[in-house]
mmCIF file of C-alpha atoms and ligand atoms in Angstrom:
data_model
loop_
_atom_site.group_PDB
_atom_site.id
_atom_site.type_symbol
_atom_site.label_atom_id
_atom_site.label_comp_id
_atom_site.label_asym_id
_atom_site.label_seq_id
_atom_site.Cartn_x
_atom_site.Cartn_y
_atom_site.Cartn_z
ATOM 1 C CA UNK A 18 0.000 0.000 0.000
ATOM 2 C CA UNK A 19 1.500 3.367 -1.395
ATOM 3 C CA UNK A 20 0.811 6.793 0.605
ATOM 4 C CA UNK A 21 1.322 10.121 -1.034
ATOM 5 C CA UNK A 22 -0.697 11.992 1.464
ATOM 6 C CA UNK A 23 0.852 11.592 4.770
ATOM 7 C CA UNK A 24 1.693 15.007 5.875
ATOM 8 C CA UNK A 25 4.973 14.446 7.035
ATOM 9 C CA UNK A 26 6.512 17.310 5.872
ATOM 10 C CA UNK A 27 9.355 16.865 3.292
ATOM 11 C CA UNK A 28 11.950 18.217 4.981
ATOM 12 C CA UNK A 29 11.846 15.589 8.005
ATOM 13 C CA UNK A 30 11.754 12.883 5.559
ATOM 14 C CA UNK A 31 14.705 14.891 3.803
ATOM 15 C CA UNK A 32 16.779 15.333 7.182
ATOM 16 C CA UNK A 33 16.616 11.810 8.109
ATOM 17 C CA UNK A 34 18.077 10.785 4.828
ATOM 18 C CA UNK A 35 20.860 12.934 4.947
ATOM 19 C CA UNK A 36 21.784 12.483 8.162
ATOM 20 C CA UNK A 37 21.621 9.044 7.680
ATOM 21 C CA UNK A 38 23.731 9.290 4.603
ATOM 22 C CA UNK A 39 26.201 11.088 6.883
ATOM 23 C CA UNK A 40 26.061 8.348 9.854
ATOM 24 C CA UNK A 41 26.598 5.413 6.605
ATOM 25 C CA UNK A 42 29.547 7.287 5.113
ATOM 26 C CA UNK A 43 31.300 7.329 8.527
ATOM 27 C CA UNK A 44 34.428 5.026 8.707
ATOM 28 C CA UNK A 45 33.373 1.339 9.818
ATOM 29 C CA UNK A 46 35.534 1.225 12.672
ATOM 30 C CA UNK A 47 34.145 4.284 13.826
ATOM 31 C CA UNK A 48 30.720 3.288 13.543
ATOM 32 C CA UNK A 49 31.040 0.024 15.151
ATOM 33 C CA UNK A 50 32.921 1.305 18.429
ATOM 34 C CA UNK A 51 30.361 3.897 18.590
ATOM 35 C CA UNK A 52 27.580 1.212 18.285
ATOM 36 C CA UNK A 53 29.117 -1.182 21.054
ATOM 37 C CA UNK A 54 28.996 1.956 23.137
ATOM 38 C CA UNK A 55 25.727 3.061 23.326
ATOM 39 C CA UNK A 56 22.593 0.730 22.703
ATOM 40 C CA UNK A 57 22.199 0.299 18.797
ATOM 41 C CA UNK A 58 23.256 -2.238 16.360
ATOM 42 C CA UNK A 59 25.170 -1.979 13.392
ATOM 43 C CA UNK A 60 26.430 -4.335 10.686
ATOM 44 C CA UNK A 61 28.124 -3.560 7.718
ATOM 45 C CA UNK A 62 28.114 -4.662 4.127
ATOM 46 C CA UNK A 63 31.488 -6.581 4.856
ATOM 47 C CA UNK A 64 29.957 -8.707 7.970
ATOM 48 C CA UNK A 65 27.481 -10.616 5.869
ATOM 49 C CA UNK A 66 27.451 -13.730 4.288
ATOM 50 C CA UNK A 67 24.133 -15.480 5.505
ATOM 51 C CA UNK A 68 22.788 -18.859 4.106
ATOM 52 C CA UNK A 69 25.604 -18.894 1.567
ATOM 53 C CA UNK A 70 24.286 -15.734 0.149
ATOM 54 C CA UNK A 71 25.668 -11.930 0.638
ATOM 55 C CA UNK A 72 24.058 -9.531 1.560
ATOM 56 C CA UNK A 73 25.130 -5.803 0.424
ATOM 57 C CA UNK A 74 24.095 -3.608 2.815
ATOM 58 C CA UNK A 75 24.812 -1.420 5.986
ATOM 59 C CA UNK A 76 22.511 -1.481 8.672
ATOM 60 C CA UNK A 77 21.779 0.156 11.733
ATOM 61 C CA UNK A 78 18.659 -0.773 14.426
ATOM 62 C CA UNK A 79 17.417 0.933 17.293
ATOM 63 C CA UNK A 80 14.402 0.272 19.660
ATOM 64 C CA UNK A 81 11.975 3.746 20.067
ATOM 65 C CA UNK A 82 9.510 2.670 22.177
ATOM 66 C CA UNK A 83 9.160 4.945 24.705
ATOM 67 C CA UNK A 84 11.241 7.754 22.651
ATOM 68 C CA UNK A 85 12.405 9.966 25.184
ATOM 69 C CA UNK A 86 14.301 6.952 27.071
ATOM 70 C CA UNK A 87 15.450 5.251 24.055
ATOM 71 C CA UNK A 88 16.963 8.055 22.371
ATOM 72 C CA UNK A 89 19.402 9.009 24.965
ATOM 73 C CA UNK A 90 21.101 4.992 23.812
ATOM 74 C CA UNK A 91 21.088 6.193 19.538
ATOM 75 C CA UNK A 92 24.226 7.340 17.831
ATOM 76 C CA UNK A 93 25.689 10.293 18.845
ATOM 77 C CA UNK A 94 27.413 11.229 15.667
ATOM 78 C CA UNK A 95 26.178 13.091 13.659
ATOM 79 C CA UNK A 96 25.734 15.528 16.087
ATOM 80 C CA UNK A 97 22.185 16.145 14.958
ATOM 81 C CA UNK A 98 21.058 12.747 14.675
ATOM 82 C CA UNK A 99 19.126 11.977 17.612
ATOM 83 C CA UNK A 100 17.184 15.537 16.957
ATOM 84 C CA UNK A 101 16.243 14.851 13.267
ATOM 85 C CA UNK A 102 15.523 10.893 13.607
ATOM 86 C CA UNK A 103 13.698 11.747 16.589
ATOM 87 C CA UNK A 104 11.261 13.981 14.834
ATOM 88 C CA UNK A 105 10.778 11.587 12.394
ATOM 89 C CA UNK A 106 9.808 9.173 14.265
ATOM 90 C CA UNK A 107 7.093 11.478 16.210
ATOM 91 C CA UNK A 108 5.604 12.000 12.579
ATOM 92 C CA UNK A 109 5.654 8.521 11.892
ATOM 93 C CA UNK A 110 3.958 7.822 14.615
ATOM 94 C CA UNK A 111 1.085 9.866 13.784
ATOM 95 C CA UNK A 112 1.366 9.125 10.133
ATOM 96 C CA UNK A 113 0.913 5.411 11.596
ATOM 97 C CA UNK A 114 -1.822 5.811 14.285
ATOM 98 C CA UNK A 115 -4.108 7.475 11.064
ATOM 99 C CA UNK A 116 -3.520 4.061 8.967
ATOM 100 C CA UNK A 117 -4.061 2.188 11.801
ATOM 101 C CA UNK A 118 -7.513 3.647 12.145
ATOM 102 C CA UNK A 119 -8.193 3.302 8.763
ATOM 103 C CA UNK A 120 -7.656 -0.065 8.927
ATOM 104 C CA UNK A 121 -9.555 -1.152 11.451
ATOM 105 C CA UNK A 122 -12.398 1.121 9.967
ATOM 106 C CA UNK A 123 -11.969 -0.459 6.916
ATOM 107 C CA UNK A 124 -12.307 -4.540 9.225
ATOM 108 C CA UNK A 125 -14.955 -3.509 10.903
ATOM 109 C CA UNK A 126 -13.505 -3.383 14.300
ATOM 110 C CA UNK A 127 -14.347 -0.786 16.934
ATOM 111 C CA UNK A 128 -12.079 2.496 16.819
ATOM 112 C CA UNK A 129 -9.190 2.611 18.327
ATOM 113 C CA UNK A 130 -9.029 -1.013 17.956
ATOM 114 C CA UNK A 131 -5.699 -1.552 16.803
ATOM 115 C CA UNK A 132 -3.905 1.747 17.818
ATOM 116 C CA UNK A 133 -4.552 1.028 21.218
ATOM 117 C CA UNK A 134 -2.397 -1.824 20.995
ATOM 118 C CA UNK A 135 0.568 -0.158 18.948
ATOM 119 C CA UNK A 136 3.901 1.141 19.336
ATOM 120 C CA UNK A 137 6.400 2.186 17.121
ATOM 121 C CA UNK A 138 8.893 -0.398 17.875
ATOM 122 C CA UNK A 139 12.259 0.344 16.109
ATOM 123 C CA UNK A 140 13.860 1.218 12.949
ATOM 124 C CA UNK A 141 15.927 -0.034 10.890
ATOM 125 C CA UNK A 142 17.989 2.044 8.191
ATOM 126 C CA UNK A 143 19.756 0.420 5.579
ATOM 127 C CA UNK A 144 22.434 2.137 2.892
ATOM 128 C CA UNK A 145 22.707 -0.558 -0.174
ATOM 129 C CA UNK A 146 25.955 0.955 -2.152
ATOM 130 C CA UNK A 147 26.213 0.490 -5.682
ATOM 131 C CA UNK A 148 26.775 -2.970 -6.447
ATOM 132 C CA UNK A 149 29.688 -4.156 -8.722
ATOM 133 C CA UNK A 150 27.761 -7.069 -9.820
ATOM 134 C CA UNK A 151 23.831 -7.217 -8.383
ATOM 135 C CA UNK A 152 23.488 -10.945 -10.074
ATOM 136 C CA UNK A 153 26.068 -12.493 -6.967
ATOM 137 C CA UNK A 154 24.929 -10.564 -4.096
ATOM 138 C CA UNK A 155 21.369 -9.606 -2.280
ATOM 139 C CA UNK A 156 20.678 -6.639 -0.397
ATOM 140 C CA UNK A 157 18.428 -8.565 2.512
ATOM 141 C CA UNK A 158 16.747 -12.149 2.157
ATOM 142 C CA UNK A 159 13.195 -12.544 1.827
ATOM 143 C CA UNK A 160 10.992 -12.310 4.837
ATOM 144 C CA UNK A 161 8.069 -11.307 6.521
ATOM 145 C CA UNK A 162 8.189 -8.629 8.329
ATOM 146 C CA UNK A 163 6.527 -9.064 12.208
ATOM 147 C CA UNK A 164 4.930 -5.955 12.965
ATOM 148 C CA UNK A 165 1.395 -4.722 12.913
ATOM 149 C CA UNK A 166 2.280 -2.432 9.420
ATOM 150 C CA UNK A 167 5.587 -1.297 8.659
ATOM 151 C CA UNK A 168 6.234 2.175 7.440
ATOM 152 C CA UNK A 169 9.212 2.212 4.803
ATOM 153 C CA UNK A 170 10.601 5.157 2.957
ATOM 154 C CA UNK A 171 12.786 3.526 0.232
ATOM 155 C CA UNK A 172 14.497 6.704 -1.011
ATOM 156 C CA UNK A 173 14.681 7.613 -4.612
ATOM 157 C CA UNK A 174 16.325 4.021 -5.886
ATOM 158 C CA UNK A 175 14.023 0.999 -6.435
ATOM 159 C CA UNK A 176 15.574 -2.679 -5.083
ATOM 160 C CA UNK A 177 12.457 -3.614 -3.325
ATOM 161 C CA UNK A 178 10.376 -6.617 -4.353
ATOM 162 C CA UNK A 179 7.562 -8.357 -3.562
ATOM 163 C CA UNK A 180 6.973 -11.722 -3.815
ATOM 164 C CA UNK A 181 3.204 -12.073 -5.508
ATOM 165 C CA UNK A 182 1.963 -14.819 -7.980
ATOM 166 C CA UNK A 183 4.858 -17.397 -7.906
ATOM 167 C CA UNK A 184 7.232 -14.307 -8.965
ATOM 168 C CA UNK A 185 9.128 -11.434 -7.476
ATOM 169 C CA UNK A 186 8.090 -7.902 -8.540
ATOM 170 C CA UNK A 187 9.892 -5.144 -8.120
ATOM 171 C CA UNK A 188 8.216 -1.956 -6.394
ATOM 172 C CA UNK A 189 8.642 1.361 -7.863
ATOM 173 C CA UNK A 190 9.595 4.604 -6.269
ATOM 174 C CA UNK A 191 7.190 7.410 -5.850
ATOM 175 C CA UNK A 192 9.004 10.213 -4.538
ATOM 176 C CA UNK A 193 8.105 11.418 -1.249
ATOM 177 C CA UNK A 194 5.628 8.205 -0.635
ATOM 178 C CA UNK A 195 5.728 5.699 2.236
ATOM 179 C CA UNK A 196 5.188 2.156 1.732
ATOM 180 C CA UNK A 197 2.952 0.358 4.087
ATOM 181 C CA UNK A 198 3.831 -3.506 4.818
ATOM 182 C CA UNK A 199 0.847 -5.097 6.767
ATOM 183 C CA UNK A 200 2.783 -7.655 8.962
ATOM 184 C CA UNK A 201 2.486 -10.817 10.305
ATOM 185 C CA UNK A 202 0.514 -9.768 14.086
ATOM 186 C CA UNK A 203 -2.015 -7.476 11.586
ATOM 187 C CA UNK A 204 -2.825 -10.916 9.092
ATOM 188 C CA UNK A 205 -3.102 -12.867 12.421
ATOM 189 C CA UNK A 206 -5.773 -10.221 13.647
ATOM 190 C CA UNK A 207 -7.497 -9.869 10.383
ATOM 191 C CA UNK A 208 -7.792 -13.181 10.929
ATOM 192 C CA UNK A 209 -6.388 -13.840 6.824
ATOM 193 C CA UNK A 210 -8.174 -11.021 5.099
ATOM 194 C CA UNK A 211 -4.777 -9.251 4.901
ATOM 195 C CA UNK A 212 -1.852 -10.810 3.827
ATOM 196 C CA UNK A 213 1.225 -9.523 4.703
ATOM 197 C CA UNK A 214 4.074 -10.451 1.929
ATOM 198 C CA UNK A 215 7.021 -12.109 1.038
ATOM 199 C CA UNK A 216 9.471 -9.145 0.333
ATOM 200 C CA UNK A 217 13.074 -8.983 -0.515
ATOM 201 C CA UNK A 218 15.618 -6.220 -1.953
ATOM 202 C CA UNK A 219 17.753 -6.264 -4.550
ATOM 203 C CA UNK A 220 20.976 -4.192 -5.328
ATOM 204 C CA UNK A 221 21.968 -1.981 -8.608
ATOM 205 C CA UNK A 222 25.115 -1.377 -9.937
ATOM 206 C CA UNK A 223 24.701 2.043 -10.334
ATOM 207 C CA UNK A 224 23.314 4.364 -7.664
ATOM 208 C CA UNK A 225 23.104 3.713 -3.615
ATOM 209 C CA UNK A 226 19.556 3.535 -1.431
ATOM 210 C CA UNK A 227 18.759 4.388 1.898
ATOM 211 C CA UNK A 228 15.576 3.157 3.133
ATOM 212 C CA UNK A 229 14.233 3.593 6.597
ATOM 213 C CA UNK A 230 11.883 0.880 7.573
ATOM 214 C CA UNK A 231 10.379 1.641 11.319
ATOM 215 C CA UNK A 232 8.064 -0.781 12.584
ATOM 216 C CA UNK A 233 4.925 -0.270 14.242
ATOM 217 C CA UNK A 234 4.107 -3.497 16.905
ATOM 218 C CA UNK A 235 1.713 -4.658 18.906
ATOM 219 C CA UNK A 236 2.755 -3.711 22.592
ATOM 220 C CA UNK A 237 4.772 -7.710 24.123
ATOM 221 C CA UNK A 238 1.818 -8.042 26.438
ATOM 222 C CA UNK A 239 -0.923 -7.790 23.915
ATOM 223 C CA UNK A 240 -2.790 -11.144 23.078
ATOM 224 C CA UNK A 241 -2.852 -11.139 19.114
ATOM 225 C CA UNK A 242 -5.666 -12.950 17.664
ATOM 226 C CA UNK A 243 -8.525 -13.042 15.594
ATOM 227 C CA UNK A 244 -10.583 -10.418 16.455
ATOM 228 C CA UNK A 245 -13.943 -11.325 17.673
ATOM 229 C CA UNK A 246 -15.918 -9.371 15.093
ATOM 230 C CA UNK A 247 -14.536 -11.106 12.130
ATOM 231 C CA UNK A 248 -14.723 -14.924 13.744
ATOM 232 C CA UNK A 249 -18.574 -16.330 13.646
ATOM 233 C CA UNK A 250 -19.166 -20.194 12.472
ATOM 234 C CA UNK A 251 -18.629 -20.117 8.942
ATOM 235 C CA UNK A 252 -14.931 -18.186 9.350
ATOM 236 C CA UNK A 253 -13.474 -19.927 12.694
ATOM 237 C CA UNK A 254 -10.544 -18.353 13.823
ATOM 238 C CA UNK A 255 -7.093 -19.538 11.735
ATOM 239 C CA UNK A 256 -4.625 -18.958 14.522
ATOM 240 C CA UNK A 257 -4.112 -19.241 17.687
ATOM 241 C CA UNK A 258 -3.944 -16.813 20.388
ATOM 242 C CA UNK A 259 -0.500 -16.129 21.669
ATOM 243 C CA UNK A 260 1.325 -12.907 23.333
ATOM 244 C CA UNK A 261 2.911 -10.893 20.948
ATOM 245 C CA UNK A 262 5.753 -11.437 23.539
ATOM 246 C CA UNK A 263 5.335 -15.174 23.303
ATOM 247 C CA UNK A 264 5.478 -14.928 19.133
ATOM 248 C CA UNK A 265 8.733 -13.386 19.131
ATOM 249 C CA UNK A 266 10.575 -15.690 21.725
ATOM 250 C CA UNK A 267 9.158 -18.785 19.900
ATOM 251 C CA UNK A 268 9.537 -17.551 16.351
ATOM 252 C CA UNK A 269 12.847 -16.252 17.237
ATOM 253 C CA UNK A 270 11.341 -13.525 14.723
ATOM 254 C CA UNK A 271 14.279 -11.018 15.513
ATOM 255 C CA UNK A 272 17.115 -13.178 16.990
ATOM 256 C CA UNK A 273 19.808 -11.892 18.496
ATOM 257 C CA UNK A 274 17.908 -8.449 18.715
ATOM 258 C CA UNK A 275 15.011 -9.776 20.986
ATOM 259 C CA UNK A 276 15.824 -8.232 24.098
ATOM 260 C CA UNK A 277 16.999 -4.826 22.513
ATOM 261 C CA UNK A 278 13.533 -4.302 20.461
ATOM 262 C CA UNK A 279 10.849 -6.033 22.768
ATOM 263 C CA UNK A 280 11.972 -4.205 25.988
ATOM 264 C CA UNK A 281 13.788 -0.851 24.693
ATOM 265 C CA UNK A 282 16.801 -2.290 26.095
ATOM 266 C CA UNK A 283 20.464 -0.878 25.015
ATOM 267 C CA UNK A 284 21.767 -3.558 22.242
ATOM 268 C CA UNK A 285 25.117 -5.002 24.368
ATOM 269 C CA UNK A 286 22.146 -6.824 26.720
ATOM 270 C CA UNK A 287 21.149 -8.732 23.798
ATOM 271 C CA UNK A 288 22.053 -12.582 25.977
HETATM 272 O O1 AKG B 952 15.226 -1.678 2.529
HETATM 273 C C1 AKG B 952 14.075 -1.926 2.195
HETATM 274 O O2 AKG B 952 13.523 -1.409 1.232
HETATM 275 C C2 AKG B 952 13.270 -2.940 2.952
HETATM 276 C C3 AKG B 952 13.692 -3.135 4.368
HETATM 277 C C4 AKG B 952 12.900 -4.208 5.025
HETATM 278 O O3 AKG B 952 12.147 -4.916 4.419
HETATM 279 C C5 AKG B 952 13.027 -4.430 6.467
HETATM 280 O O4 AKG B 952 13.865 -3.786 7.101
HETATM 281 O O5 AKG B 952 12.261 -5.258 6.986
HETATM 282 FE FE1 FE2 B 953 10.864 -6.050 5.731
#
């Protein structure tokens, strides 16, 4: 699902690029000691080589949820970084409470249905450089992503695809638009009536990408299930109830990051 007319105002989407452009072009040694320092993750391009495949991009994480606490663990450097990515997040926030709504408007449920439940999470930024040859390297595996929606910018450079019909299509860019993934805890609720997709990204030879993906979850404590309203005899519930909580530690859904983005807690606590 595409948005054009979120209201976040261009030049916090613009900021946040930049100075996460700045933060990516930062010497990997530098990044990494300031990482293990303060509670975020990072992993560059050079660290990857998962399930035989590599992956070509730099990454950082960090938990948001509750902002004002888990800003004082992001990076320091640039200067202005926790200022600009902080007021993007506040904007995705509201851009996200408004879909939300809509969504559960559009299920049926009662308002306030699904917001009530919500939190934005974390986000994840990624920088894919240019690519000397896209056909032996991925920039991230396929997945699902395990969130209520997630809200991804993918900058000016396409590399995203979905996985739809047996095939993998690639997404084009709309400048200035969000992306909304429906994830895994919203299909559960839904209860199948949305899907949330297969989606992978790919890299180019020619031109880098920053995307910021930030991920809007259902609070751990929150039961995730069918809701009521869209369960009755002929359409019996297709999952089971479980703790949102309880889905990550069995899924393992974000590994070695559990503990950093279910509790807010500074990355080096991961064990
Ligand atoms: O970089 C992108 O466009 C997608 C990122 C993504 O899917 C994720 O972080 O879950
Ligand atoms: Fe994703």
């Amino acid at each position: 699902m595409k948005v054009t007319n979120h209201e976040v105002p261009e030049n916090v989407i613009g900021e946040a690029v930049n100075v996460l452009k700045e933060l990516f072009s930062m010497p990997t040694e530098e990044i990494t000691k300031e990482a293990n320092a303060s509670g975020w993750v990072y992993m560059g391009s050079t660290t990857f080589a998962v399930k035989g495949a590599h992956l070509w991009r730099d990454n950082i994480k960090h938990p948001c949820h509750p902002l004002e606490e888990c800003l004082q663990n992001w990076p320091r450097k640039p200067i202005r970084y926790r200022d600009v990515m902080s007021a993007y997040i506040r904007e995705i926030r509201r851009l996200g409470t408004r879909i939300l709504d809509l969504i559960s408007e559009g299920l049926g449920l009662e308002n306030g249905y699904l917001e009530r439940i919500s939190r934005v999470q974390f986000m994840t930024a990624s920088n894919y450089p240019p690519c000397p040859d896209p056909t032996l390297a991925l920039g991230l595996l396929k997945h699902l992503d395990h969130s209520l929606i997630t809200i991804l910018f993918q900058g000016n450079a396409e590399g995203l695809q979905v996985f739809k019909d047996g095939k993998w299509i690639g997404v084009e860019v709309v400048p200035n638009s969000f992306l909304v993934n429906i994830g895994t805890q919203l299909e559960i609720i839904s209860n199948g009536k949305l899907r949330s997709a297969e989606h992978r990204v790919v890299t180019n030879s020619e031109e880098a990408r920053t995307a910021i993906a930030t991920f809007i979850n259902p609070s751990p404590d929150s039961i995730i299930e069918p809701a009521q309203t869209l369960v009755n005899q002929s359409n019996p519930p297709l999952y089971p109830p479980l703790s949102f909580k309880d889905f990550v530690i069995a899924s393992k859904a974000f590994g070695p990051y559990t503990n950093s983005i279910q509790n807010g807690l500074p990355s080096k606590n991961y064990a």
